[in-house]
Amino acid sequence: MTKRAPWAERYGGRAVITGAGSGIGASFASRCVEASFDVVLVDRDTVALERLATTLRAIGKGSVTIFAGDLTDPAFVARVAGLADASVGLLVHSAGI
């Protein structure tokens, strides 16, 4: 049986997660950090993002960056899209729009 490489090695070192302030997005962010991803948390709720970022940074397995804004705003979407490069291995879109 072949052993699979860890997530971050298979998919790239960074995950961008929309709707990360709560629910499925927050849960997925936790799993990604536990799997040693650097995560970018996207949500319109700055307080929730900061709270989650503090929790995830305490795990100490990857960097945590927050982007607070509204995904219905084209300028904000352009900023988030600017994160897309080869290091983004996972995009989790769990924002309710």
Coordinates of C-alpha atoms in Angstrom, one line a residue:
M1 CA 0.0 0.0 0.0
T2 CA 1.4 3.4 -1.0
K3 CA 1.5 6.0 1.7
R4 CA 0.1 9.4 0.7
A5 CA 2.0 12.6 1.2
P6 CA 0.6 15.1 3.6
W7 CA -2.0 17.5 2.3
A8 CA 0.3 20.5 2.2
E9 CA 2.8 18.6 0.1
R10 CA 0.2 17.2 -2.3
Y11 CA -1.8 20.4 -2.9
G12 CA 0.7 23.3 -2.3
G13 CA 1.5 25.1 0.9
R14 CA -1.3 27.7 1.1
A15 CA -5.1 27.5 1.4
V16 CA -7.5 30.3 0.8
I17 CA -10.7 29.9 2.7
T18 CA -13.8 32.2 2.1
G19 CA -16.5 32.3 4.8
A20 CA -13.8 31.4 7.3
G21 CA -15.3 33.4 10.1
S22 CA -17.6 30.6 11.2
G23 CA -19.1 27.2 10.4
I24 CA -17.7 25.0 7.7
G25 CA -15.1 27.7 6.7
A26 CA -13.7 28.0 10.2
S27 CA -13.6 24.2 10.6
F28 CA -11.8 23.7 7.3
A29 CA -9.3 26.4 8.3
S30 CA -8.5 24.6 11.5
R31 CA -8.0 21.3 9.6
C32 CA -5.7 23.1 7.1
V33 CA -3.6 24.6 9.8
E34 CA -3.3 21.2 11.6
A35 CA -2.1 19.9 8.2
S36 CA 0.6 22.5 8.1
F37 CA -0.9 24.8 5.5
D38 CA -0.4 28.5 5.5
V39 CA -4.0 29.8 5.5
V40 CA -5.6 33.0 4.2
L41 CA -8.9 33.6 6.0
V42 CA -11.5 35.6 4.1
D43 CA -14.8 36.8 5.6
R44 CA -16.6 40.1 6.1
D45 CA -16.7 39.6 9.9
T46 CA -13.3 41.1 11.1
V47 CA -13.9 40.2 14.8
A48 CA -14.6 36.6 13.9
L49 CA -11.5 36.4 11.7
E50 CA -9.3 37.9 14.4
R51 CA -10.6 35.5 17.0
L52 CA -10.1 32.5 14.7
A53 CA -6.7 33.7 13.6
T54 CA -5.6 33.9 17.3
T55 CA -6.8 30.3 17.9
L56 CA -5.1 29.0 14.7
R57 CA -1.8 30.8 15.4
A58 CA -1.6 29.1 18.8
I59 CA -1.5 25.8 16.9
G60 CA 1.8 26.9 15.5
K61 CA 1.9 24.9 12.3
G62 CA 1.4 27.5 9.6
S63 CA 1.0 31.2 9.0
V64 CA -2.4 32.8 9.2
T65 CA -3.4 35.9 7.2
I66 CA -6.8 37.6 7.4
F67 CA -8.6 39.5 4.6
A68 CA -11.8 41.1 5.9
G69 CA -14.3 42.3 3.3
D70 CA -17.4 41.7 1.3
L71 CA -17.2 39.2 -1.6
T72 CA -20.0 41.1 -3.4
D73 CA -17.6 44.0 -3.8
P74 CA -15.6 43.6 -7.0
A75 CA -12.6 45.6 -5.7
F76 CA -12.4 43.2 -2.7
V77 CA -12.7 40.2 -5.0
A78 CA -9.9 41.5 -7.1
R79 CA -7.7 41.8 -4.0
V80 CA -8.5 38.2 -3.0
A81 CA -7.9 37.0 -6.6
G82 CA -4.5 38.7 -6.4
L83 CA -3.5 35.9 -3.9
A84 CA -3.8 33.3 -6.6
D85 CA -0.4 32.0 -7.5
A86 CA 1.3 28.7 -7.6
S87 CA 1.5 28.4 -3.8
V88 CA -2.3 28.3 -3.4
G89 CA -3.1 24.6 -3.4
L90 CA -6.6 24.7 -2.0
L91 CA -9.4 27.1 -2.4
V92 CA -12.4 26.5 -0.1
H93 CA -15.3 28.7 -1.1
S94 CA -17.8 28.5 1.8
A95 CA -19.0 32.1 1.9
G96 CA -22.7 32.5 1.6
I97 CA -23.4 35.1 -1.1

